[in-house]
PDB file of C-alpha atoms in Angstrom:
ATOM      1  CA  UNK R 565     -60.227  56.367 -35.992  1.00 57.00           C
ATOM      2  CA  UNK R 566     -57.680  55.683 -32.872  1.00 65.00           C
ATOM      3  CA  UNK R 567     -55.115  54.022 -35.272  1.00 69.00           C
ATOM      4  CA  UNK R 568     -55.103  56.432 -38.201  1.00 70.00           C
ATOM      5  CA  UNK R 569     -55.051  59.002 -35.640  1.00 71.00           C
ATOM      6  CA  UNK R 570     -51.635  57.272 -34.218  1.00 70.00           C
ATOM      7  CA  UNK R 571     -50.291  56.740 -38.092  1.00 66.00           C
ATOM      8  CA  UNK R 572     -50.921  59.991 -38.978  1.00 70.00           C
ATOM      9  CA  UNK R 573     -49.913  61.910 -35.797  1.00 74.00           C
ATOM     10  CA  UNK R 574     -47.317  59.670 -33.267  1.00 74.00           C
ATOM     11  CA  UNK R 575     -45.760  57.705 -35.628  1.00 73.00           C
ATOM     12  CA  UNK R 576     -44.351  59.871 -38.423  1.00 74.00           C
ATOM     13  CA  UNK R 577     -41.377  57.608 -39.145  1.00 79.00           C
ATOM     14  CA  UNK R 578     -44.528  54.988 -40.129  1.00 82.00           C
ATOM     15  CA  UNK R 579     -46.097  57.312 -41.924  1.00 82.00           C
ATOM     16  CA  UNK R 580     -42.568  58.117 -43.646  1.00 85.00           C
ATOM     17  CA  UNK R 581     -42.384  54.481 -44.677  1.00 89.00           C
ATOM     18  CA  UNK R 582     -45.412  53.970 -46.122  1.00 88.00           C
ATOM     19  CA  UNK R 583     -45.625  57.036 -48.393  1.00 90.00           C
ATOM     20  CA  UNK R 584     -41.846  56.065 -49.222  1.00 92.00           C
ATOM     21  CA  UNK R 585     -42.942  52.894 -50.546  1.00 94.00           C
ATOM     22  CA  UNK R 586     -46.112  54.493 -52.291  1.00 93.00           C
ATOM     23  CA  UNK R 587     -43.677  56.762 -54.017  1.00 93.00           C
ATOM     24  CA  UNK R 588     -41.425  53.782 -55.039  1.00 94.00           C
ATOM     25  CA  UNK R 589     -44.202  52.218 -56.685  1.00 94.00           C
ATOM     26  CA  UNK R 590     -45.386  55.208 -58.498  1.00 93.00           C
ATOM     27  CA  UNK R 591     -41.678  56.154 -59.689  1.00 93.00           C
ATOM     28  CA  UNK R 592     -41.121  52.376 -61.014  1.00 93.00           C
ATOM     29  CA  UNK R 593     -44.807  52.886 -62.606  1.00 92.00           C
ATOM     30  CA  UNK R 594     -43.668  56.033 -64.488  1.00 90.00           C
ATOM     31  CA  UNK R 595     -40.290  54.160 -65.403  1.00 91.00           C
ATOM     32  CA  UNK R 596     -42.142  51.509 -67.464  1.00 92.00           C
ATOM     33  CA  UNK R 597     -44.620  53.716 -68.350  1.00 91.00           C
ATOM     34  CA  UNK R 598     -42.301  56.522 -69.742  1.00 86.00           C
ATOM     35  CA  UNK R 599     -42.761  55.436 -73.328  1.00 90.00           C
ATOM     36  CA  UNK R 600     -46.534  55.270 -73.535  1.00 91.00           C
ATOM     37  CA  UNK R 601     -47.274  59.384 -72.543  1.00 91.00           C
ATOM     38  CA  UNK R 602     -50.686  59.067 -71.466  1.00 92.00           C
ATOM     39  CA  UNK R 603     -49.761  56.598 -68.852  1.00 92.00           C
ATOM     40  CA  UNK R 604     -46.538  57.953 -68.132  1.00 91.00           C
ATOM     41  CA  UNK R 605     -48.507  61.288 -67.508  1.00 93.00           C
ATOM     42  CA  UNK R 606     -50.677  59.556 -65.014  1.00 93.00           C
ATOM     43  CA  UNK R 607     -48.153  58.069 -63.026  1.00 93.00           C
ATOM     44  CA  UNK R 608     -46.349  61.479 -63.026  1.00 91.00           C
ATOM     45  CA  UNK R 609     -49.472  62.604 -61.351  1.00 94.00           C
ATOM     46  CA  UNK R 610     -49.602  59.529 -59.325  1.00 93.00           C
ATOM     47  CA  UNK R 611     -45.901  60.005 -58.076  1.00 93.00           C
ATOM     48  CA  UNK R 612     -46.723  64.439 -57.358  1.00 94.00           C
ATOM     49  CA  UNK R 613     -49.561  63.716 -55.598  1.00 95.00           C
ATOM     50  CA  UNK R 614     -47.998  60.923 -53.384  1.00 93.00           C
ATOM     51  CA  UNK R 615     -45.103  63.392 -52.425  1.00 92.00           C
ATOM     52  CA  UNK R 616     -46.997  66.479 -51.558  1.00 94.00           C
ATOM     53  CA  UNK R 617     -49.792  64.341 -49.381  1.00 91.00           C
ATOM     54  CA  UNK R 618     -46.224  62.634 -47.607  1.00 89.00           C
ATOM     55  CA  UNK R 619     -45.264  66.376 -47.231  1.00 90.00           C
ATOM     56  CA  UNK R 620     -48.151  67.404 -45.911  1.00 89.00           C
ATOM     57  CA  UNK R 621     -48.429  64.576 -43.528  1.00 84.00           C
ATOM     58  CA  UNK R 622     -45.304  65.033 -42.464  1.00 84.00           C
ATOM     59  CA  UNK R 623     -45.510  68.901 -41.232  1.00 87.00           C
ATOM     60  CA  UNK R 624     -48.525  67.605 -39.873  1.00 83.00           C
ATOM     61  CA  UNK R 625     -47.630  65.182 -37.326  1.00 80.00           C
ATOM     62  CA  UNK R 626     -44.839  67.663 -36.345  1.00 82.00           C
ATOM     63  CA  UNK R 627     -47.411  70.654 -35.457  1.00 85.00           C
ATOM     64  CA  UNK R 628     -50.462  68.120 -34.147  1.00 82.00           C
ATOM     65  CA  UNK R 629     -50.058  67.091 -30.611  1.00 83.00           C
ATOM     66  CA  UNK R 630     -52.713  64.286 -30.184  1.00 86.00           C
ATOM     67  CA  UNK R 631     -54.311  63.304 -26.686  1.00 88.00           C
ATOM     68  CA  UNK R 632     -52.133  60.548 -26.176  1.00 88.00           C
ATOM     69  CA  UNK R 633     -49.185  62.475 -26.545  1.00 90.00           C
ATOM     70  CA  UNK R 634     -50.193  65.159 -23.949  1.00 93.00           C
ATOM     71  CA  UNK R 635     -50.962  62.034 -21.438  1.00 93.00           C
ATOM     72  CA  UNK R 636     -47.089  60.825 -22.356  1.00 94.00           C
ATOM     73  CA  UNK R 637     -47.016  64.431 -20.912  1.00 94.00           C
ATOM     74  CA  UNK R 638     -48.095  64.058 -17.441  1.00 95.00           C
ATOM     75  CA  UNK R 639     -45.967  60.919 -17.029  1.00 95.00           C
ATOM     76  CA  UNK R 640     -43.045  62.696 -18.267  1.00 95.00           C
ATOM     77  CA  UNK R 641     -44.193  65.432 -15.192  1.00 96.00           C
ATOM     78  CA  UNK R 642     -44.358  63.112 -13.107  1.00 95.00           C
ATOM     79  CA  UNK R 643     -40.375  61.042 -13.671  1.00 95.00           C
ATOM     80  CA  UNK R 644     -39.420  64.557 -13.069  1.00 95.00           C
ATOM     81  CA  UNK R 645     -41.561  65.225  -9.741  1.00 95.00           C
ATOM     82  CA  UNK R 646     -40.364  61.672  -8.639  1.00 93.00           C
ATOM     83  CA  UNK R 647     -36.432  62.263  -9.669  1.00 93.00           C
ATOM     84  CA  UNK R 648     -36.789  65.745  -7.494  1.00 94.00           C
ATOM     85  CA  UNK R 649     -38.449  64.760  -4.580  1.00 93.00           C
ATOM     86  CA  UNK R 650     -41.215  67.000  -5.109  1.00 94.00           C
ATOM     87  CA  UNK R 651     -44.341  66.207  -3.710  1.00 94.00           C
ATOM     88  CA  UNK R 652     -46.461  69.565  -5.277  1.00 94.00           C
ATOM     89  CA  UNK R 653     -45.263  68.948  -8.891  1.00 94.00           C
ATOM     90  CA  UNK R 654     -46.402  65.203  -8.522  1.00 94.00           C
ATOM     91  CA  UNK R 655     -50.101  66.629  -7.464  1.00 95.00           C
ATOM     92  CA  UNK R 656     -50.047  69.078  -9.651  1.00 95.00           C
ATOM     93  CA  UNK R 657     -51.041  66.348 -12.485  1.00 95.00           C
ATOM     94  CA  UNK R 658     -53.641  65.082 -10.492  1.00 95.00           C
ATOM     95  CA  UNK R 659     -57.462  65.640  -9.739  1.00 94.00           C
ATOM     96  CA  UNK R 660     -58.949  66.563  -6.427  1.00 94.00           C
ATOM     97  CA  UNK R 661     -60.990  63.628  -6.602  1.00 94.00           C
ATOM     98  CA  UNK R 662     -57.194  61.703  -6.433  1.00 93.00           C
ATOM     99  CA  UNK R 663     -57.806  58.250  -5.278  1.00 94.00           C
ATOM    100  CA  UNK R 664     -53.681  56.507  -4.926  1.00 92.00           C
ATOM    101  CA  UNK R 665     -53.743  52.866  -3.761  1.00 88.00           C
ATOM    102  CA  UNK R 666     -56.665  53.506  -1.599  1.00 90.00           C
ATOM    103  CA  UNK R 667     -55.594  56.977   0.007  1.00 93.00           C
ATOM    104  CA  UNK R 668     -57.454  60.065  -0.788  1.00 94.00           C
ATOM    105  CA  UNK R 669     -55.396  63.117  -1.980  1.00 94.00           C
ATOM    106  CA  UNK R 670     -54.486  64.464   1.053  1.00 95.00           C
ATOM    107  CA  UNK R 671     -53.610  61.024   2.674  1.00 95.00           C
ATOM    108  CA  UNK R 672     -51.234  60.658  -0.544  1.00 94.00           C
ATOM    109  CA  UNK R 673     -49.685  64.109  -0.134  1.00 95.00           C
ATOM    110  CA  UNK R 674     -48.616  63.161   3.354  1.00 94.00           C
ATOM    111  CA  UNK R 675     -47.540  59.525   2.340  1.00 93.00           C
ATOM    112  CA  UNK R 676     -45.769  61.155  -0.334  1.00 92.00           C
ATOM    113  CA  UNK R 677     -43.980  63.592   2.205  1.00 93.00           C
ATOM    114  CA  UNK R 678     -43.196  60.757   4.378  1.00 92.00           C
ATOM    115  CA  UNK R 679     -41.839  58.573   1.370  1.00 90.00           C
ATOM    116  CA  UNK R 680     -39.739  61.263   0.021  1.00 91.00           C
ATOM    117  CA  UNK R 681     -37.923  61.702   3.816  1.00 90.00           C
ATOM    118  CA  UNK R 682     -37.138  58.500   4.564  1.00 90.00           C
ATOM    119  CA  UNK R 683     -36.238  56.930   1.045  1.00 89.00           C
ATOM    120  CA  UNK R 684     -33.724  58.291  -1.614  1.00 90.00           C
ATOM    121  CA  UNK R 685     -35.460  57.884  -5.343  1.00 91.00           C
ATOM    122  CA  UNK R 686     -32.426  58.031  -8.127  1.00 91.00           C
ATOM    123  CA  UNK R 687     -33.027  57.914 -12.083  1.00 92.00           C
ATOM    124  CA  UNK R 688     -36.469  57.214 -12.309  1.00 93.00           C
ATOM    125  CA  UNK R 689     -37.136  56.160 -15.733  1.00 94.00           C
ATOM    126  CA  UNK R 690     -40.516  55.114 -17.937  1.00 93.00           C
ATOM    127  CA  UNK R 691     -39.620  52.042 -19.945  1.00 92.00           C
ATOM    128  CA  UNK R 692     -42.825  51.151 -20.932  1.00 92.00           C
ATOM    129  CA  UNK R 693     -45.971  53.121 -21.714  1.00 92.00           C
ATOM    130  CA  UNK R 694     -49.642  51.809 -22.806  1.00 93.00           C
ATOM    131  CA  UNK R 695     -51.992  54.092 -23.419  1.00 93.00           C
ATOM    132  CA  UNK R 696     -55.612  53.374 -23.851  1.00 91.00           C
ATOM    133  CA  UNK R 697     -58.338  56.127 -24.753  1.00 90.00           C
ATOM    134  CA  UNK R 698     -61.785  55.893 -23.173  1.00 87.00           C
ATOM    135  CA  UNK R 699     -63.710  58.170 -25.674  1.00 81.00           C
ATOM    136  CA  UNK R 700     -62.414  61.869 -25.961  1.00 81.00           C
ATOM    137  CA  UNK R 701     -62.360  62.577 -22.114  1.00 90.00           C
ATOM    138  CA  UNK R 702     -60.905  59.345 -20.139  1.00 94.00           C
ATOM    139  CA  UNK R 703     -58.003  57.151 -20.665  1.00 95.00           C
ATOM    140  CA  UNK R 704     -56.137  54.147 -18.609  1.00 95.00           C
ATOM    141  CA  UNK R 705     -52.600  53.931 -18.806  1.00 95.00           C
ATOM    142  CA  UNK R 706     -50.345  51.015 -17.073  1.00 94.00           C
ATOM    143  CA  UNK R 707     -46.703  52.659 -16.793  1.00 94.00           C
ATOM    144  CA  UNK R 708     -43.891  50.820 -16.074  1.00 92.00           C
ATOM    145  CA  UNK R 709     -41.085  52.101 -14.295  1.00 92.00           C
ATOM    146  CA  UNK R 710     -37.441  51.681 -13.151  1.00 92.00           C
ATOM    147  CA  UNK R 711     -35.879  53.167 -10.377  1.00 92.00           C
ATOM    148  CA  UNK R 712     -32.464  53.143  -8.016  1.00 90.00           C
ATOM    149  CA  UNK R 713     -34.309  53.161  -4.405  1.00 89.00           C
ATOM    150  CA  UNK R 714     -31.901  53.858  -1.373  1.00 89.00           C
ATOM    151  CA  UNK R 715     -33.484  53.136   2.152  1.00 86.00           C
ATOM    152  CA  UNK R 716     -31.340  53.114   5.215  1.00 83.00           C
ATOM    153  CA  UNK R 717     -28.305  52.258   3.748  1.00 81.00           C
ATOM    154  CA  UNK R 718     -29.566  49.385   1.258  1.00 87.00           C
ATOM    155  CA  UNK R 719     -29.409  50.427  -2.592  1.00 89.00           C
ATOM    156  CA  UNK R 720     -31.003  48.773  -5.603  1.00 89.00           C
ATOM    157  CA  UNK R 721     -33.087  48.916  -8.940  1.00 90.00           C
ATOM    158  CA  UNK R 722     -36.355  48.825  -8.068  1.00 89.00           C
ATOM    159  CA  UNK R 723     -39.112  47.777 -10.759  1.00 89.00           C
ATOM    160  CA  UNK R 724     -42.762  48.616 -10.617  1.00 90.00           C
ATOM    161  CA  UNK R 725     -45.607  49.040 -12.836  1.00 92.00           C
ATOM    162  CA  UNK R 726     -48.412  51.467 -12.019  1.00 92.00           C
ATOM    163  CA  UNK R 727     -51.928  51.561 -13.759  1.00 94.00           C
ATOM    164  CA  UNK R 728     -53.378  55.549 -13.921  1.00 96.00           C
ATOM    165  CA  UNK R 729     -57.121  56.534 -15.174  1.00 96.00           C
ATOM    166  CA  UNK R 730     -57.110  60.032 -16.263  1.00 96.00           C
ATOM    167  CA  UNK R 731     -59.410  62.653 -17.109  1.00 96.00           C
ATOM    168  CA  UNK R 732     -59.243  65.444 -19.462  1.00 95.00           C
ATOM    169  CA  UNK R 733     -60.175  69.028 -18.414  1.00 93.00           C
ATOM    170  CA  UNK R 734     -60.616  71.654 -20.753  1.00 87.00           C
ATOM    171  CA  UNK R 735     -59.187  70.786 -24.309  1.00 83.00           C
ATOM    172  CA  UNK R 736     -55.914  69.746 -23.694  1.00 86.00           C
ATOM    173  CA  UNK R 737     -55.128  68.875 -19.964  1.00 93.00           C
ATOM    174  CA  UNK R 738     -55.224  65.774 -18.460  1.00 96.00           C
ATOM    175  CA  UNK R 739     -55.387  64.918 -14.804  1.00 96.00           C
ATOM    176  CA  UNK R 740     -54.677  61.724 -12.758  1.00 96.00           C
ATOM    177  CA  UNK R 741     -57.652  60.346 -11.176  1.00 96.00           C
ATOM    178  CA  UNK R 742     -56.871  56.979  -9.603  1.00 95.00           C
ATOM    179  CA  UNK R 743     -53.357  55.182  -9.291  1.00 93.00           C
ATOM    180  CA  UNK R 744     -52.719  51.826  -7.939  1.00 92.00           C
ATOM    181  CA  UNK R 745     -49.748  49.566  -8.269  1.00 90.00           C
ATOM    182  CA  UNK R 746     -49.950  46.215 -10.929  1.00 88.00           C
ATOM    183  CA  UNK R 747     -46.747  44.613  -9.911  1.00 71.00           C
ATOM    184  CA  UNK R 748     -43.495  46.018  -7.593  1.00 61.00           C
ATOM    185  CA  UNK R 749     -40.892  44.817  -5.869  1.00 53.00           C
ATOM    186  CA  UNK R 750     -42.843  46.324  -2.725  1.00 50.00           C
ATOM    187  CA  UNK R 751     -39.562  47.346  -1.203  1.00 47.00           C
ATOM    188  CA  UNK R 752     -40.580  50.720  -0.086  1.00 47.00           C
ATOM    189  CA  UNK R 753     -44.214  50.168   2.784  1.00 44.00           C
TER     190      UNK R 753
END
């Protein structure tokens, strides 16, 4: 169901294409057909029914925001938190059961607090996003980042990939559970 659900719903360009192509098909179908009236009547059909099912697709995917989309969400939340420095918007995508890298939530609020003091974050950015739904209330994603980091004087582009479980909470929120790095430049202690 996961991959109609992304045909259907997050990739409506895909979705565009396909029904483009049906509608090709059924338009050269009608073209040779147009002689013969029965057939050319069917194909007719063939070619209505193909554009008002794109149509309706279409409006669809525009009003439908599916679970992965509302997890692209959080990490969007949390580029923003990071780019601002700020330390409640970042836990305010998270559980209270927040395991980071080992620390509880509190011990990640302060090493947050600490981290945002003593290192300048610039242009955080998500280049690369996998999503991967665990049933209809958990989900892993591995996230990878890149970021300008500025510590005592010394500036670069940082890279660094993060793996996230989440869990949803009512029908359409999800939290961050656990958080632990997969790869970084582990500039920043």
């Amino acid at each position: 169901m996961e991959p109609i659900t992304r045909l259907l719903f997050e990739q409506p360009y895909l979705q565009g294409l396909i029904v483009g192509l049906a509608l090709l098909v059924a338009v050269a179908g009608w073209w040779w057909a147009r002689f013969d009236p029965p057939a050319a009547k069917r194909w007719g059909m063939a070619t209505l029914i193909i554009l008002v099912l794109g149509a309706v697709g279409q409006v669809t995917a525009r009003y439908v925001t599916t679970d992965r989309e509302r997890i692209r969400g959080v990490f969007e939340q949390v580029r923003a938190a990071v780019a601002n420095e700020d330390v409640a918007g970042l836990l305010a995508v998270t559980d209270q059961s927040l395991v980071a890298d080992g620390r509880d939530r509190d011990q990640f609020e302060r090493w947050l607090d600490g981290l945002f003091k003593r290192v300048t974050i610039e242009d955080p950015k998500i280049r690369k996003a996998e999503i991967t739904l665990s049933g209809s209330e958990s989900a892993r994603a591995t996230i990878a980042g890149l970021a300008t980091i500025e510590v005592e004087g010394f500036k670069r582009p940082v890279a660094a990939t993060w793996q996230f479980d989440l869990v949803k909470q009512g029908s359409d929120t999800w939290k961050i559970v656990t958080l632990k790095p997969v790869e970084s430049a582990d500039l920043i202690p």
